[in-house]
GROMACS .gro file of C-alpha atoms in nm:
model
  256
    1UNK     CA    1  10.766  -2.783   8.361
    2UNK     CA    2  10.394  -2.825   8.424
    3UNK     CA    3  10.236  -2.890   8.761
    4UNK     CA    4  10.154  -3.253   8.834
    5UNK     CA    5   9.834  -3.339   9.022
    6UNK     CA    6   9.982  -3.644   9.195
    7UNK     CA    7  10.332  -3.773   9.272
    8UNK     CA    8  10.509  -4.038   9.070
    9UNK     CA    9  10.526  -4.407   9.166
   10UNK     CA   10  10.850  -4.381   9.365
   11UNK     CA   11  10.886  -4.333   9.739
   12UNK     CA   12  10.781  -4.001   9.890
   13UNK     CA   13  11.003  -3.782  10.106
   14UNK     CA   14  10.841  -3.551  10.364
   15UNK     CA   15  11.024  -3.274  10.552
   16UNK     CA   16  10.877  -3.127  10.871
   17UNK     CA   17  11.063  -2.842  11.044
   18UNK     CA   18  10.778  -2.643  11.198
   19UNK     CA   19  10.886  -2.737  11.554
   20UNK     CA   20  11.226  -2.748  11.728
   21UNK     CA   21  11.244  -3.122  11.654
   22UNK     CA   22  11.291  -3.200  11.284
   23UNK     CA   23  11.121  -3.498  11.124
   24UNK     CA   24  11.210  -3.655  10.789
   25UNK     CA   25  10.995  -3.938  10.655
   26UNK     CA   26  11.029  -4.156  10.347
   27UNK     CA   27  10.803  -4.427  10.207
   28UNK     CA   28  10.459  -4.488  10.057
   29UNK     CA   29  10.119  -4.539  10.220
   30UNK     CA   30  10.073  -4.896  10.338
   31UNK     CA   31  10.442  -4.979  10.298
   32UNK     CA   32  10.746  -4.968  10.525
   33UNK     CA   33  10.826  -4.609  10.620
   34UNK     CA   34  11.149  -4.459  10.754
   35UNK     CA   35  11.058  -4.189  11.008
   36UNK     CA   36  11.346  -4.015  11.185
   37UNK     CA   37  11.373  -3.726  11.432
   38UNK     CA   38  11.653  -3.485  11.526
   39UNK     CA   39  11.666  -3.204  11.780
   40UNK     CA   40  11.754  -2.883  11.599
   41UNK     CA   41  11.679  -2.584  11.821
   42UNK     CA   42  11.870  -2.299  11.657
   43UNK     CA   43  12.049  -2.547  11.427
   44UNK     CA   44  11.793  -2.635  11.161
   45UNK     CA   45  12.016  -2.539  10.869
   46UNK     CA   46  12.302  -2.764  10.981
   47UNK     CA   47  12.090  -3.060  11.097
   48UNK     CA   48  11.831  -3.099  10.820
   49UNK     CA   49  12.052  -3.199  10.525
   50UNK     CA   50  12.239  -3.477  10.715
   51UNK     CA   51  11.905  -3.608  10.845
   52UNK     CA   52  11.767  -3.622  10.490
   53UNK     CA   53  12.076  -3.810  10.372
   54UNK     CA   54  12.042  -4.060  10.659
   55UNK     CA   55  11.673  -4.124  10.587
   56UNK     CA   56  11.729  -4.168  10.212
   57UNK     CA   57  12.010  -4.415  10.282
   58UNK     CA   58  11.791  -4.615  10.521
   59UNK     CA   59  11.507  -4.614  10.268
   60UNK     CA   60  11.745  -4.729   9.994
   61UNK     CA   61  11.650  -4.456   9.751
   62UNK     CA   62  11.838  -4.181   9.569
   63UNK     CA   63  11.687  -3.832   9.536
   64UNK     CA   64  11.624  -3.872   9.163
   65UNK     CA   65  11.428  -4.193   9.229
   66UNK     CA   66  11.172  -4.022   9.455
   67UNK     CA   67  10.815  -4.000   9.335
   68UNK     CA   68  10.765  -3.667   9.512
   69UNK     CA   69  10.896  -3.438   9.780
   70UNK     CA   70  10.651  -3.284  10.030
   71UNK     CA   71  10.729  -3.017  10.287
   72UNK     CA   72  10.518  -2.909  10.585
   73UNK     CA   73  10.476  -2.536  10.516
   74UNK     CA   74  10.339  -2.417  10.849
   75UNK     CA   75  10.225  -2.275  11.072
   76UNK     CA   76  10.521  -2.296  11.306
   77UNK     CA   77  10.883  -2.188  11.335
   78UNK     CA   78  10.962  -1.914  11.082
   79UNK     CA   79  11.325  -2.023  11.052
   80UNK     CA   80  11.244  -2.394  11.033
   81UNK     CA   81  10.981  -2.340  10.764
   82UNK     CA   82  11.212  -2.125  10.550
   83UNK     CA   83  11.505  -2.368  10.580
   84UNK     CA   84  11.288  -2.670  10.500
   85UNK     CA   85  11.119  -2.504  10.202
   86UNK     CA   86  11.452  -2.383  10.061
   87UNK     CA   87  11.603  -2.730  10.106
   88UNK     CA   88  11.301  -2.892   9.944
   89UNK     CA   89  11.321  -2.655   9.647
   90UNK     CA   90  11.690  -2.728   9.599
   91UNK     CA   91  11.629  -3.103   9.606
   92UNK     CA   92  11.330  -3.070   9.375
   93UNK     CA   93  11.514  -2.874   9.110
   94UNK     CA   94  11.842  -3.062   9.147
   95UNK     CA   95  11.688  -3.411   9.128
   96UNK     CA   96  11.398  -3.317   8.897
   97UNK     CA   97  11.145  -3.437   9.155
   98UNK     CA   98  10.811  -3.252   9.195
   99UNK     CA   99  10.729  -3.096   9.531
  100UNK     CA  100  10.416  -3.018   9.732
  101UNK     CA  101  10.321  -2.833  10.049
  102UNK     CA  102  10.139  -2.982  10.350
  103UNK     CA  103   9.967  -2.798  10.636
  104UNK     CA  104  10.065  -2.891  10.990
  105UNK     CA  105   9.737  -2.862  11.181
  106UNK     CA  106   9.539  -3.099  10.951
  107UNK     CA  107   9.824  -3.349  10.986
  108UNK     CA  108   9.794  -3.338  11.365
  109UNK     CA  109   9.416  -3.376  11.341
  110UNK     CA  110   9.453  -3.673  11.104
  111UNK     CA  111   9.692  -3.835  11.352
  112UNK     CA  112   9.442  -3.782  11.634
  113UNK     CA  113   9.154  -3.910  11.420
  114UNK     CA  114   9.304  -4.258  11.436
  115UNK     CA  115   9.177  -4.258  11.796
  116UNK     CA  116   8.922  -3.976  11.821
  117UNK     CA  117   8.573  -3.919  11.684
  118UNK     CA  118   8.375  -3.600  11.713
  119UNK     CA  119   8.550  -3.262  11.729
  120UNK     CA  120   8.929  -3.261  11.707
  121UNK     CA  121   9.098  -2.929  11.783
  122UNK     CA  122   9.466  -2.906  11.685
  123UNK     CA  123   9.655  -2.648  11.893
  124UNK     CA  124  10.026  -2.574  11.865
  125UNK     CA  125  10.252  -2.328  12.043
  126UNK     CA  126  10.314  -2.003  11.854
  127UNK     CA  127  10.491  -1.783  12.107
  128UNK     CA  128  10.448  -1.675  12.469
  129UNK     CA  129  10.075  -1.657  12.533
  130UNK     CA  130   9.975  -1.739  12.174
  131UNK     CA  131   9.885  -2.056  11.985
  132UNK     CA  132   9.782  -2.173  11.639
  133UNK     CA  133   9.440  -2.344  11.629
  134UNK     CA  134   9.219  -2.522  11.380
  135UNK     CA  135   8.909  -2.734  11.451
  136UNK     CA  136   8.798  -3.045  11.259
  137UNK     CA  137   8.509  -3.289  11.252
  138UNK     CA  138   8.642  -3.646  11.266
  139UNK     CA  139   8.373  -3.891  11.156
  140UNK     CA  140   8.529  -4.126  10.906
  141UNK     CA  141   8.655  -3.836  10.696
  142UNK     CA  142   8.831  -3.533  10.844
  143UNK     CA  143   8.650  -3.207  10.774
  144UNK     CA  144   8.784  -2.861  10.870
  145UNK     CA  145   8.539  -2.657  11.078
  146UNK     CA  146   8.717  -2.331  11.004
  147UNK     CA  147   9.044  -2.181  10.886
  148UNK     CA  148   9.364  -2.199  11.095
  149UNK     CA  149   9.416  -1.900  11.322
  150UNK     CA  150   9.677  -1.743  11.549
  151UNK     CA  151   9.506  -1.668  11.882
  152UNK     CA  152   9.582  -1.579  12.239
  153UNK     CA  153   9.546  -1.868  12.481
  154UNK     CA  154   9.224  -1.717  12.620
  155UNK     CA  155   9.079  -1.680  12.269
  156UNK     CA  156   9.184  -2.034  12.179
  157UNK     CA  157   9.029  -2.181  12.495
  158UNK     CA  158   8.698  -2.012  12.413
  159UNK     CA  159   8.716  -2.127  12.049
  160UNK     CA  160   8.797  -2.486  12.146
  161UNK     CA  161   8.475  -2.513  12.348
  162UNK     CA  162   8.273  -2.449  12.029
  163UNK     CA  163   8.376  -2.791  11.900
  164UNK     CA  164   8.185  -2.968  12.177
  165UNK     CA  165   7.861  -2.880  11.997
  166UNK     CA  166   7.926  -3.153  11.736
  167UNK     CA  167   8.027  -3.437  11.967
  168UNK     CA  168   8.308  -3.548  12.199
  169UNK     CA  169   8.586  -3.291  12.218
  170UNK     CA  170   8.949  -3.397  12.166
  171UNK     CA  171   9.243  -3.160  12.200
  172UNK     CA  172   9.579  -3.237  12.039
  173UNK     CA  173   9.914  -3.059  11.998
  174UNK     CA  174  10.197  -2.914  12.202
  175UNK     CA  175   9.998  -2.595  12.263
  176UNK     CA  176   9.750  -2.796  12.470
  177UNK     CA  177  10.021  -2.939  12.693
  178UNK     CA  178  10.183  -2.599  12.743
  179UNK     CA  179   9.855  -2.433  12.847
  180UNK     CA  180   9.670  -2.739  12.978
  181UNK     CA  181   9.508  -2.564  13.277
  182UNK     CA  182   9.355  -2.291  13.059
  183UNK     CA  183   9.200  -2.539  12.817
  184UNK     CA  184   9.065  -2.769  13.088
  185UNK     CA  185   8.917  -2.471  13.272
  186UNK     CA  186   8.723  -2.380  12.958
  187UNK     CA  187   8.639  -2.738  12.855
  188UNK     CA  188   8.664  -2.968  13.160
  189UNK     CA  189   8.517  -3.266  12.971
  190UNK     CA  190   8.764  -3.245  12.683
  191UNK     CA  191   8.997  -3.538  12.624
  192UNK     CA  192   9.361  -3.435  12.584
  193UNK     CA  193   9.575  -3.666  12.374
  194UNK     CA  194   9.926  -3.737  12.502
  195UNK     CA  195  10.263  -3.617  12.374
  196UNK     CA  196  10.289  -3.907  12.129
  197UNK     CA  197  10.028  -3.717  11.924
  198UNK     CA  198  10.219  -3.385  11.927
  199UNK     CA  199  10.375  -3.456  11.588
  200UNK     CA  200  10.214  -3.608  11.277
  201UNK     CA  201  10.227  -3.986  11.248
  202UNK     CA  202  10.406  -4.153  10.955
  203UNK     CA  203  10.068  -4.280  10.830
  204UNK     CA  204   9.918  -3.929  10.833
  205UNK     CA  205  10.223  -3.784  10.657
  206UNK     CA  206  10.227  -4.052  10.387
  207UNK     CA  207   9.852  -4.027  10.323
  208UNK     CA  208   9.868  -3.648  10.289
  209UNK     CA  209  10.179  -3.662  10.070
  210UNK     CA  210  10.024  -3.923   9.841
  211UNK     CA  211   9.714  -3.708   9.778
  212UNK     CA  212   9.884  -3.366   9.750
  213UNK     CA  213   9.922  -3.164   9.430
  214UNK     CA  214  10.279  -3.151   9.300
  215UNK     CA  215  10.479  -2.924   9.075
  216UNK     CA  216  10.811  -2.749   9.030
  217UNK     CA  217  10.717  -2.406   9.161
  218UNK     CA  218  10.823  -2.299   9.514
  219UNK     CA  219  10.580  -2.390   9.791
  220UNK     CA  220  10.439  -2.085   9.970
  221UNK     CA  221  10.494  -2.084  10.348
  222UNK     CA  222  10.189  -2.067  10.574
  223UNK     CA  223  10.241  -1.781  10.821
  224UNK     CA  224   9.951  -1.681  11.046
  225UNK     CA  225  10.119  -1.397  11.233
  226UNK     CA  226  10.407  -1.150  11.180
  227UNK     CA  227  10.752  -1.274  11.269
  228UNK     CA  228  10.924  -1.152  11.586
  229UNK     CA  229  11.158  -0.948  11.366
  230UNK     CA  230  10.865  -0.767  11.204
  231UNK     CA  231  10.693  -0.694  11.535
  232UNK     CA  232  11.015  -0.562  11.694
  233UNK     CA  233  11.157  -0.402  11.381
  234UNK     CA  234  11.227  -0.054  11.521
  235UNK     CA  235  11.429  -0.187  11.815
  236UNK     CA  236  11.621  -0.435  11.599
  237UNK     CA  237  11.696  -0.172  11.333
  238UNK     CA  238  11.822   0.077  11.593
  239UNK     CA  239  12.046  -0.187  11.752
  240UNK     CA  240  12.205  -0.263  11.415
  241UNK     CA  241  12.231   0.097  11.301
  242UNK     CA  242  11.974   0.059  11.024
  243UNK     CA  243  11.687   0.280  10.919
  244UNK     CA  244  11.342   0.122  10.929
  245UNK     CA  245  11.334   0.138  10.548
  246UNK     CA  246  11.660  -0.061  10.522
  247UNK     CA  247  11.540  -0.313  10.781
  248UNK     CA  248  11.212  -0.366  10.595
  249UNK     CA  249  11.405  -0.420  10.271
  250UNK     CA  250  11.620  -0.686  10.437
  251UNK     CA  251  11.313  -0.866  10.570
  252UNK     CA  252  11.154  -0.866  10.224
  253UNK     CA  253  11.471  -1.004  10.076
  254UNK     CA  254  11.486  -1.281  10.336
  255UNK     CA  255  11.119  -1.370  10.286
  256UNK     CA  256  11.159  -1.394   9.910
   0.00000   0.00000   0.00000
């Protein structure tokens, strides 16, 4: 089955599991959209499928009638990303619907760009003391000002200030709220968008899904740092009575 540059004419389904709260969205740009949320901390695998079924029922569409299936591929929760991508692949192959991958930070910036002009810096929580960051120029179109990165909070605060050189500085994402004092100390004139901007809007999701490239090959996850298991492999292997070689083999198997 060949890759398709654009989705079909049916409704689009978007899965987003990069954060503890899952989002499933179904619709088309400019039309009515079903956008539903579920808390899933530690329960992504058991919560996602029922949420998808609920959204499809509300949208009045069967899986095989979808024009495309898009999945936010990261950066974010390792477990959430893997569960969502595996679920998307199963739906894609089972219903013969092409799939595509979307990046989280541009989606947040596109959501913010509905209000902001100038430099928009999307910052999300990665782990204790670390965040994911990507800067954009919002002036009609949204233009990346660099690649996404995993940074310490201090590094991210210094990097965020660079955006002020191109205009008003807007900060968006749950990483900003978590480390608000650090970012305001570095950029006291920055405008911080509220928690309603901490997840992509339905309009941003639908626009990105409608313009993505689709196919039937698995979407690659976007990881910007090693997982906790990889960074603590020796301790985890010893606790489970495994050699490092065996533990590495299990991680490779899980990642594939």
